[in-house]
């Protein structure tokens, strides 16, 4: 018991350091560009929410150490917090686009590094994968909010689609079933950040930015649609197999729901 408490205390220290670094980044941004109240408030809320959710998830996961891969992901989350603050500030003022693009580009470039570090160090975990996914999803949501101010509210569909899928899975548990690995799915996911970054940088003509974001949305709709059809097509056979073996469907889905809720409760 004492050893577990020691591990838990060390994990909580890691999340506290992450929150401290996030506040330091906000202070640097504030002094550099004179960030307004909206940016500060949004950045601080992000820092607190990240600390609270991650601390709870770590406590529930019973991990013995935070691990180098999760530190990389936490660093990416810090950058995403900076991007979030800048996007919120853009509704009040005009923060430098180069700064927003720079932070976003580094966060995108580091995507995948945490996974490689986890595999090389043997520290892969369900929590680490979920943490990485949530950071990616939130960055896409924030970028879609920023780009929507230039191209229209329909861009929010890109950032909201993943959250709509999670919400739908609460109603239709068969959506929680594991999907087979797909290179196409990974490519489409990576494409979202790149396309939104290009459009947000506003270096291309309006028509070009519109085409890029439409391509992004179209590929995302195709990817989600394909996965939903696959899950629906396999849900019937899975339910029949479970009923035939005497295993209830809720029993099979419950572990997946627990994994999903690990990082969002």
PDB file of C-alpha atoms in Angstrom:
ATOM      1  CA  UNK A   1       0.000   0.000   0.000  1.00  0.00           C
ATOM      2  CA  UNK A   2       2.791   2.428   0.932  1.00  0.00           C
ATOM      3  CA  UNK A   3       4.603   1.643  -2.321  1.00  0.00           C
ATOM      4  CA  UNK A   4       1.460   2.319  -4.326  1.00  0.00           C
ATOM      5  CA  UNK A   5       1.021   5.640  -2.540  1.00  0.00           C
ATOM      6  CA  UNK A   6       4.615   6.554  -3.401  1.00  0.00           C
ATOM      7  CA  UNK A   7       4.049   5.761  -7.072  1.00  0.00           C
ATOM      8  CA  UNK A   8       0.815   7.757  -7.052  1.00  0.00           C
ATOM      9  CA  UNK A   9       2.538  10.759  -5.449  1.00  0.00           C
ATOM     10  CA  UNK A  10       5.258  10.700  -8.101  1.00  0.00           C
ATOM     11  CA  UNK A  11       2.660  10.551 -10.871  1.00  0.00           C
ATOM     12  CA  UNK A  12       0.795  13.504  -9.389  1.00  0.00           C
ATOM     13  CA  UNK A  13       4.076  15.442  -9.276  1.00  0.00           C
ATOM     14  CA  UNK A  14       4.493  14.857 -13.005  1.00  0.00           C
ATOM     15  CA  UNK A  15       1.056  16.315 -13.747  1.00  0.00           C
ATOM     16  CA  UNK A  16       1.712  19.263 -11.422  1.00  0.00           C
ATOM     17  CA  UNK A  17       4.953  20.011 -13.257  1.00  0.00           C
ATOM     18  CA  UNK A  18       3.049  19.862 -16.542  1.00  0.00           C
ATOM     19  CA  UNK A  19       0.533  22.401 -15.246  1.00  0.00           C
ATOM     20  CA  UNK A  20       3.364  24.625 -14.070  1.00  0.00           C
ATOM     21  CA  UNK A  21       5.046  24.512 -17.474  1.00  0.00           C
ATOM     22  CA  UNK A  22       1.703  25.333 -19.103  1.00  0.00           C
ATOM     23  CA  UNK A  23       1.325  28.438 -16.924  1.00  0.00           C
ATOM     24  CA  UNK A  24       4.923  29.430 -17.722  1.00  0.00           C
ATOM     25  CA  UNK A  25       4.173  29.182 -21.453  1.00  0.00           C
ATOM     26  CA  UNK A  26       1.090  31.341 -20.983  1.00  0.00           C
ATOM     27  CA  UNK A  27       3.185  33.911 -19.139  1.00  0.00           C
ATOM     28  CA  UNK A  28       5.714  33.968 -21.983  1.00  0.00           C
ATOM     29  CA  UNK A  29       2.954  34.370 -24.555  1.00  0.00           C
ATOM     30  CA  UNK A  30       1.300  37.068 -22.466  1.00  0.00           C
ATOM     31  CA  UNK A  31       4.475  39.092 -22.162  1.00  0.00           C
ATOM     32  CA  UNK A  32       5.367  38.629 -25.829  1.00  0.00           C
ATOM     33  CA  UNK A  33       2.057  39.603 -27.436  1.00  0.00           C
ATOM     34  CA  UNK A  34       0.070  41.214 -24.640  1.00  0.00           C
ATOM     35  CA  UNK A  35      -2.493  38.426 -24.499  1.00  0.00           C
ATOM     36  CA  UNK A  36      -5.934  39.544 -23.375  1.00  0.00           C
ATOM     37  CA  UNK A  37      -8.283  38.166 -20.704  1.00  0.00           C
ATOM     38  CA  UNK A  38      -9.909  35.614 -23.053  1.00  0.00           C
ATOM     39  CA  UNK A  39      -6.574  34.049 -23.896  1.00  0.00           C
ATOM     40  CA  UNK A  40      -5.428  33.968 -20.286  1.00  0.00           C
ATOM     41  CA  UNK A  41      -8.688  32.546 -18.973  1.00  0.00           C
ATOM     42  CA  UNK A  42      -8.908  29.873 -21.671  1.00  0.00           C
ATOM     43  CA  UNK A  43      -5.271  28.897 -21.208  1.00  0.00           C
ATOM     44  CA  UNK A  44      -5.640  28.608 -17.431  1.00  0.00           C
ATOM     45  CA  UNK A  45      -8.831  26.560 -17.765  1.00  0.00           C
ATOM     46  CA  UNK A  46      -7.015  24.245 -20.176  1.00  0.00           C
ATOM     47  CA  UNK A  47      -4.092  23.863 -17.757  1.00  0.00           C
ATOM     48  CA  UNK A  48      -6.381  23.075 -14.818  1.00  0.00           C
ATOM     49  CA  UNK A  49      -8.568  20.685 -16.819  1.00  0.00           C
ATOM     50  CA  UNK A  50      -5.540  18.809 -18.170  1.00  0.00           C
ATOM     51  CA  UNK A  51      -4.067  18.490 -14.692  1.00  0.00           C
ATOM     52  CA  UNK A  52      -7.368  17.338 -13.151  1.00  0.00           C
ATOM     53  CA  UNK A  53      -8.320  14.809 -15.838  1.00  0.00           C
ATOM     54  CA  UNK A  54      -4.816  13.389 -16.204  1.00  0.00           C
ATOM     55  CA  UNK A  55      -4.320  13.116 -12.440  1.00  0.00           C
ATOM     56  CA  UNK A  56      -7.568  11.186 -12.068  1.00  0.00           C
ATOM     57  CA  UNK A  57      -6.754   8.949 -15.029  1.00  0.00           C
ATOM     58  CA  UNK A  58      -3.300   8.159 -13.644  1.00  0.00           C
ATOM     59  CA  UNK A  59      -4.750   7.313 -10.243  1.00  0.00           C
ATOM     60  CA  UNK A  60      -7.255   4.944 -11.843  1.00  0.00           C
ATOM     61  CA  UNK A  61      -4.686   3.359 -14.162  1.00  0.00           C
ATOM     62  CA  UNK A  62      -2.389   2.152 -11.364  1.00  0.00           C
ATOM     63  CA  UNK A  63       0.702   2.875 -13.456  1.00  0.00           C
ATOM     64  CA  UNK A  64       3.987   2.524 -11.590  1.00  0.00           C
ATOM     65  CA  UNK A  65       5.667   5.368 -13.505  1.00  0.00           C
ATOM     66  CA  UNK A  66       4.679   8.208 -15.809  1.00  0.00           C
ATOM     67  CA  UNK A  67       7.125   7.118 -18.507  1.00  0.00           C
ATOM     68  CA  UNK A  68       9.071   9.037 -21.163  1.00  0.00           C
ATOM     69  CA  UNK A  69       6.356   8.648 -23.815  1.00  0.00           C
ATOM     70  CA  UNK A  70       3.721  10.274 -21.612  1.00  0.00           C
ATOM     71  CA  UNK A  71       6.153  13.118 -20.937  1.00  0.00           C
ATOM     72  CA  UNK A  72       6.363  13.741 -24.685  1.00  0.00           C
ATOM     73  CA  UNK A  73       2.563  13.717 -24.898  1.00  0.00           C
ATOM     74  CA  UNK A  74       2.355  16.080 -21.927  1.00  0.00           C
ATOM     75  CA  UNK A  75       4.758  18.400 -23.742  1.00  0.00           C
ATOM     76  CA  UNK A  76       2.497  18.297 -26.786  1.00  0.00           C
ATOM     77  CA  UNK A  77      -0.480  19.038 -24.552  1.00  0.00           C
ATOM     78  CA  UNK A  78       1.362  22.105 -23.253  1.00  0.00           C
ATOM     79  CA  UNK A  79       1.831  23.355 -26.817  1.00  0.00           C
ATOM     80  CA  UNK A  80      -1.843  22.671 -27.547  1.00  0.00           C
ATOM     81  CA  UNK A  81      -2.710  24.741 -24.485  1.00  0.00           C
ATOM     82  CA  UNK A  82      -0.705  27.608 -25.951  1.00  0.00           C
ATOM     83  CA  UNK A  83      -2.505  27.256 -29.285  1.00  0.00           C
ATOM     84  CA  UNK A  84      -5.842  27.202 -27.465  1.00  0.00           C
ATOM     85  CA  UNK A  85      -5.011  30.428 -25.642  1.00  0.00           C
ATOM     86  CA  UNK A  86      -3.945  32.129 -28.883  1.00  0.00           C
ATOM     87  CA  UNK A  87      -7.128  31.056 -30.681  1.00  0.00           C
ATOM     88  CA  UNK A  88      -9.250  32.384 -27.812  1.00  0.00           C
ATOM     89  CA  UNK A  89      -7.252  35.618 -27.865  1.00  0.00           C
ATOM     90  CA  UNK A  90      -7.879  35.961 -31.615  1.00  0.00           C
ATOM     91  CA  UNK A  91     -11.536  36.739 -30.853  1.00  0.00           C
ATOM     92  CA  UNK A  92     -10.419  39.875 -28.986  1.00  0.00           C
ATOM     93  CA  UNK A  93      -7.254  40.890 -30.818  1.00  0.00           C
ATOM     94  CA  UNK A  94      -4.934  39.682 -33.572  1.00  0.00           C
ATOM     95  CA  UNK A  95      -2.143  37.502 -32.161  1.00  0.00           C
ATOM     96  CA  UNK A  96       0.736  36.811 -34.571  1.00  0.00           C
ATOM     97  CA  UNK A  97      -0.266  34.060 -36.978  1.00  0.00           C
ATOM     98  CA  UNK A  98       3.379  32.959 -37.168  1.00  0.00           C
ATOM     99  CA  UNK A  99       3.359  32.212 -33.437  1.00  0.00           C
ATOM    100  CA  UNK A 100       0.184  30.170 -33.662  1.00  0.00           C
ATOM    101  CA  UNK A 101       1.462  28.317 -36.724  1.00  0.00           C
ATOM    102  CA  UNK A 102       4.811  27.650 -35.048  1.00  0.00           C
ATOM    103  CA  UNK A 103       3.321  26.131 -31.901  1.00  0.00           C
ATOM    104  CA  UNK A 104       0.889  24.065 -33.956  1.00  0.00           C
ATOM    105  CA  UNK A 105       3.594  22.829 -36.310  1.00  0.00           C
ATOM    106  CA  UNK A 106       5.784  21.625 -33.426  1.00  0.00           C
ATOM    107  CA  UNK A 107       2.806  19.884 -31.798  1.00  0.00           C
ATOM    108  CA  UNK A 108       2.010  18.128 -35.084  1.00  0.00           C
ATOM    109  CA  UNK A 109       5.630  17.168 -35.707  1.00  0.00           C
ATOM    110  CA  UNK A 110       5.843  15.579 -32.265  1.00  0.00           C
ATOM    111  CA  UNK A 111       2.759  13.490 -32.981  1.00  0.00           C
ATOM    112  CA  UNK A 112       3.938   9.924 -33.362  1.00  0.00           C
ATOM    113  CA  UNK A 113       7.142  10.528 -31.402  1.00  0.00           C
ATOM    114  CA  UNK A 114       5.467   9.531 -28.155  1.00  0.00           C
ATOM    115  CA  UNK A 115       4.305   6.256 -29.705  1.00  0.00           C
ATOM    116  CA  UNK A 116       7.791   5.428 -30.937  1.00  0.00           C
ATOM    117  CA  UNK A 117       9.278   6.274 -27.539  1.00  0.00           C
ATOM    118  CA  UNK A 118       6.701   4.058 -25.822  1.00  0.00           C
ATOM    119  CA  UNK A 119       7.509   1.101 -28.070  1.00  0.00           C
ATOM    120  CA  UNK A 120      11.272   1.508 -27.741  1.00  0.00           C
ATOM    121  CA  UNK A 121      11.156   1.832 -23.965  1.00  0.00           C
ATOM    122  CA  UNK A 122       8.493  -0.820 -23.444  1.00  0.00           C
ATOM    123  CA  UNK A 123       6.173   1.639 -21.703  1.00  0.00           C
ATOM    124  CA  UNK A 124       3.123   1.389 -23.969  1.00  0.00           C
ATOM    125  CA  UNK A 125      -0.181   1.568 -22.106  1.00  0.00           C
ATOM    126  CA  UNK A 126      -3.886   2.070 -22.752  1.00  0.00           C
ATOM    127  CA  UNK A 127      -3.695   5.352 -20.851  1.00  0.00           C
ATOM    128  CA  UNK A 128      -0.799   6.584 -22.975  1.00  0.00           C
ATOM    129  CA  UNK A 129      -2.651   5.778 -26.197  1.00  0.00           C
ATOM    130  CA  UNK A 130      -5.800   7.491 -24.928  1.00  0.00           C
ATOM    131  CA  UNK A 131      -3.844  10.531 -23.719  1.00  0.00           C
ATOM    132  CA  UNK A 132      -2.219  10.873 -27.144  1.00  0.00           C
ATOM    133  CA  UNK A 133      -5.591  10.533 -28.888  1.00  0.00           C
ATOM    134  CA  UNK A 134      -7.254  13.154 -26.701  1.00  0.00           C
ATOM    135  CA  UNK A 135      -4.454  15.669 -27.301  1.00  0.00           C
ATOM    136  CA  UNK A 136      -4.716  15.105 -31.062  1.00  0.00           C
ATOM    137  CA  UNK A 137      -8.509  15.435 -31.042  1.00  0.00           C
ATOM    138  CA  UNK A 138      -8.490  18.625 -29.012  1.00  0.00           C
ATOM    139  CA  UNK A 139      -5.861  20.238 -31.241  1.00  0.00           C
ATOM    140  CA  UNK A 140      -8.005  19.503 -34.285  1.00  0.00           C
ATOM    141  CA  UNK A 141     -11.031  20.972 -32.503  1.00  0.00           C
ATOM    142  CA  UNK A 142      -9.161  24.168 -31.635  1.00  0.00           C
ATOM    143  CA  UNK A 143      -7.775  24.535 -35.158  1.00  0.00           C
ATOM    144  CA  UNK A 144     -11.230  24.016 -36.631  1.00  0.00           C
ATOM    145  CA  UNK A 145     -12.556  26.815 -34.413  1.00  0.00           C
ATOM    146  CA  UNK A 146      -9.806  29.116 -35.676  1.00  0.00           C
ATOM    147  CA  UNK A 147     -10.288  28.262 -39.347  1.00  0.00           C
ATOM    148  CA  UNK A 148     -14.084  28.518 -39.011  1.00  0.00           C
ATOM    149  CA  UNK A 149     -13.693  32.258 -38.445  1.00  0.00           C
ATOM    150  CA  UNK A 150     -12.221  32.476 -41.949  1.00  0.00           C
ATOM    151  CA  UNK A 151     -14.240  29.904 -43.887  1.00  0.00           C
ATOM    152  CA  UNK A 152     -17.458  29.478 -41.961  1.00  0.00           C
ATOM    153  CA  UNK A 153     -18.941  27.441 -39.093  1.00  0.00           C
ATOM    154  CA  UNK A 154     -19.130  24.272 -41.218  1.00  0.00           C
ATOM    155  CA  UNK A 155     -15.422  23.764 -40.503  1.00  0.00           C
ATOM    156  CA  UNK A 156     -16.397  22.887 -36.924  1.00  0.00           C
ATOM    157  CA  UNK A 157     -17.635  19.553 -38.287  1.00  0.00           C
ATOM    158  CA  UNK A 158     -13.986  18.494 -38.581  1.00  0.00           C
ATOM    159  CA  UNK A 159     -13.221  19.152 -34.932  1.00  0.00           C
ATOM    160  CA  UNK A 160     -16.548  17.918 -33.632  1.00  0.00           C
ATOM    161  CA  UNK A 161     -16.821  14.650 -35.529  1.00  0.00           C
ATOM    162  CA  UNK A 162     -14.692  12.605 -33.171  1.00  0.00           C
ATOM    163  CA  UNK A 163     -16.607  13.892 -30.133  1.00  0.00           C
ATOM    164  CA  UNK A 164     -19.893  13.148 -31.871  1.00  0.00           C
ATOM    165  CA  UNK A 165     -18.644   9.592 -32.433  1.00  0.00           C
ATOM    166  CA  UNK A 166     -17.804   9.206 -28.725  1.00  0.00           C
ATOM    167  CA  UNK A 167     -21.234  10.560 -27.774  1.00  0.00           C
ATOM    168  CA  UNK A 168     -22.928   8.197 -30.222  1.00  0.00           C
ATOM    169  CA  UNK A 169     -21.046   5.275 -28.689  1.00  0.00           C
ATOM    170  CA  UNK A 170     -22.782   5.973 -25.392  1.00  0.00           C
ATOM    171  CA  UNK A 171     -26.097   5.297 -27.088  1.00  0.00           C
ATOM    172  CA  UNK A 172     -24.871   2.559 -29.448  1.00  0.00           C
ATOM    173  CA  UNK A 173     -22.276   0.499 -27.533  1.00  0.00           C
ATOM    174  CA  UNK A 174     -21.356  -1.500 -30.648  1.00  0.00           C
ATOM    175  CA  UNK A 175     -19.394   1.574 -31.772  1.00  0.00           C
ATOM    176  CA  UNK A 176     -16.924   0.808 -28.962  1.00  0.00           C
ATOM    177  CA  UNK A 177     -15.794  -2.428 -30.584  1.00  0.00           C
ATOM    178  CA  UNK A 178     -12.106  -2.457 -31.579  1.00  0.00           C
ATOM    179  CA  UNK A 179     -11.314  -1.605 -35.200  1.00  0.00           C
ATOM    180  CA  UNK A 180      -8.697  -3.399 -37.271  1.00  0.00           C
ATOM    181  CA  UNK A 181      -5.481  -1.433 -37.884  1.00  0.00           C
ATOM    182  CA  UNK A 182      -5.739   0.849 -40.907  1.00  0.00           C
ATOM    183  CA  UNK A 183      -3.028   2.891 -42.604  1.00  0.00           C
ATOM    184  CA  UNK A 184      -5.750   4.887 -44.361  1.00  0.00           C
ATOM    185  CA  UNK A 185      -7.315   5.849 -41.023  1.00  0.00           C
ATOM    186  CA  UNK A 186      -3.956   7.040 -39.677  1.00  0.00           C
ATOM    187  CA  UNK A 187      -3.292   8.998 -42.861  1.00  0.00           C
ATOM    188  CA  UNK A 188      -6.655  10.744 -42.735  1.00  0.00           C
ATOM    189  CA  UNK A 189      -6.134  11.610 -39.050  1.00  0.00           C
ATOM    190  CA  UNK A 190      -2.733  13.144 -39.786  1.00  0.00           C
ATOM    191  CA  UNK A 191      -4.164  15.001 -42.774  1.00  0.00           C
ATOM    192  CA  UNK A 192      -6.623  16.931 -40.610  1.00  0.00           C
ATOM    193  CA  UNK A 193      -3.993  18.838 -38.681  1.00  0.00           C
ATOM    194  CA  UNK A 194      -1.913  19.573 -41.767  1.00  0.00           C
ATOM    195  CA  UNK A 195      -4.870  20.867 -43.780  1.00  0.00           C
ATOM    196  CA  UNK A 196      -6.178  23.047 -40.956  1.00  0.00           C
ATOM    197  CA  UNK A 197      -2.692  24.394 -40.319  1.00  0.00           C
ATOM    198  CA  UNK A 198      -2.282  25.327 -43.986  1.00  0.00           C
ATOM    199  CA  UNK A 199      -5.650  27.043 -44.050  1.00  0.00           C
ATOM    200  CA  UNK A 200      -5.035  28.793 -40.744  1.00  0.00           C
ATOM    201  CA  UNK A 201      -1.675  30.122 -41.932  1.00  0.00           C
ATOM    202  CA  UNK A 202      -3.601  31.996 -44.647  1.00  0.00           C
ATOM    203  CA  UNK A 203      -0.674  31.863 -47.052  1.00  0.00           C
ATOM    204  CA  UNK A 204      -2.784  30.643 -49.965  1.00  0.00           C
ATOM    205  CA  UNK A 205      -5.734  32.245 -51.766  1.00  0.00           C
ATOM    206  CA  UNK A 206      -9.151  31.886 -50.170  1.00  0.00           C
ATOM    207  CA  UNK A 207     -10.285  29.417 -52.833  1.00  0.00           C
ATOM    208  CA  UNK A 208      -7.255  27.211 -52.207  1.00  0.00           C
ATOM    209  CA  UNK A 209      -7.832  27.233 -48.451  1.00  0.00           C
ATOM    210  CA  UNK A 210     -11.482  26.347 -49.033  1.00  0.00           C
ATOM    211  CA  UNK A 211     -10.505  23.410 -51.239  1.00  0.00           C
ATOM    212  CA  UNK A 212      -7.955  22.149 -48.723  1.00  0.00           C
ATOM    213  CA  UNK A 213     -10.421  22.182 -45.842  1.00  0.00           C
ATOM    214  CA  UNK A 214     -13.159  20.591 -47.962  1.00  0.00           C
ATOM    215  CA  UNK A 215     -10.687  17.828 -48.819  1.00  0.00           C
ATOM    216  CA  UNK A 216      -9.959  17.420 -45.128  1.00  0.00           C
ATOM    217  CA  UNK A 217     -13.645  17.194 -44.226  1.00  0.00           C
ATOM    218  CA  UNK A 218     -14.441  14.846 -47.090  1.00  0.00           C
ATOM    219  CA  UNK A 219     -11.655  12.439 -46.162  1.00  0.00           C
ATOM    220  CA  UNK A 220     -12.756  12.500 -42.518  1.00  0.00           C
ATOM    221  CA  UNK A 221     -16.381  11.758 -43.406  1.00  0.00           C
ATOM    222  CA  UNK A 222     -15.205   8.878 -45.582  1.00  0.00           C
ATOM    223  CA  UNK A 223     -12.966   7.476 -42.837  1.00  0.00           C
ATOM    224  CA  UNK A 224     -15.604   7.683 -40.095  1.00  0.00           C
ATOM    225  CA  UNK A 225     -18.287   6.393 -42.431  1.00  0.00           C
ATOM    226  CA  UNK A 226     -16.208   3.391 -43.426  1.00  0.00           C
ATOM    227  CA  UNK A 227     -15.441   2.549 -39.797  1.00  0.00           C
ATOM    228  CA  UNK A 228     -19.076   2.927 -38.699  1.00  0.00           C
ATOM    229  CA  UNK A 229     -20.238   0.649 -41.523  1.00  0.00           C
ATOM    230  CA  UNK A 230     -17.598  -1.917 -40.578  1.00  0.00           C
ATOM    231  CA  UNK A 231     -18.608  -1.801 -36.914  1.00  0.00           C
ATOM    232  CA  UNK A 232     -22.305  -2.051 -37.773  1.00  0.00           C
ATOM    233  CA  UNK A 233     -21.703  -4.957 -40.142  1.00  0.00           C
ATOM    234  CA  UNK A 234     -19.781  -6.859 -37.494  1.00  0.00           C
ATOM    235  CA  UNK A 235     -22.007  -5.994 -34.540  1.00  0.00           C
ATOM    236  CA  UNK A 236     -24.713  -8.515 -35.509  1.00  0.00           C
ATOM    237  CA  UNK A 237     -22.372 -11.489 -35.832  1.00  0.00           C
ATOM    238  CA  UNK A 238     -20.612 -10.488 -32.609  1.00  0.00           C
ATOM    239  CA  UNK A 239     -23.897 -10.311 -30.708  1.00  0.00           C
ATOM    240  CA  UNK A 240     -24.981 -13.713 -32.034  1.00  0.00           C
ATOM    241  CA  UNK A 241     -21.670 -15.266 -31.047  1.00  0.00           C
ATOM    242  CA  UNK A 242     -21.888 -13.778 -27.558  1.00  0.00           C
ATOM    243  CA  UNK A 243     -25.499 -14.913 -27.047  1.00  0.00           C
ATOM    244  CA  UNK A 244     -24.616 -18.387 -28.241  1.00  0.00           C
ATOM    245  CA  UNK A 245     -21.788 -18.680 -25.742  1.00  0.00           C
ATOM    246  CA  UNK A 246     -23.871 -17.309 -22.884  1.00  0.00           C
ATOM    247  CA  UNK A 247     -21.892 -14.059 -22.617  1.00  0.00           C
ATOM    248  CA  UNK A 248     -23.938 -10.884 -22.397  1.00  0.00           C
ATOM    249  CA  UNK A 249     -23.156  -8.082 -24.843  1.00  0.00           C
ATOM    250  CA  UNK A 250     -22.830  -5.567 -22.029  1.00  0.00           C
ATOM    251  CA  UNK A 251     -20.153  -7.697 -20.429  1.00  0.00           C
ATOM    252  CA  UNK A 252     -18.027  -7.578 -23.564  1.00  0.00           C
ATOM    253  CA  UNK A 253     -18.491  -3.867 -24.079  1.00  0.00           C
ATOM    254  CA  UNK A 254     -17.928  -2.809 -20.475  1.00  0.00           C
ATOM    255  CA  UNK A 255     -14.097  -3.080 -20.498  1.00  0.00           C
ATOM    256  CA  UNK A 256     -13.971  -0.950 -23.642  1.00  0.00           C
ATOM    257  CA  UNK A 257     -16.217   1.647 -22.047  1.00  0.00           C
ATOM    258  CA  UNK A 258     -13.988   1.709 -18.980  1.00  0.00           C
ATOM    259  CA  UNK A 259     -10.952   2.316 -21.189  1.00  0.00           C
ATOM    260  CA  UNK A 260     -12.808   5.103 -22.997  1.00  0.00           C
ATOM    261  CA  UNK A 261     -13.871   6.729 -19.758  1.00  0.00           C
ATOM    262  CA  UNK A 262     -10.413   6.449 -18.207  1.00  0.00           C
ATOM    263  CA  UNK A 263      -9.229   9.721 -19.687  1.00  0.00           C
ATOM    264  CA  UNK A 264     -12.478  11.612 -19.999  1.00  0.00           C
ATOM    265  CA  UNK A 265     -14.052  11.247 -16.551  1.00  0.00           C
TER     266      UNK A 265
END
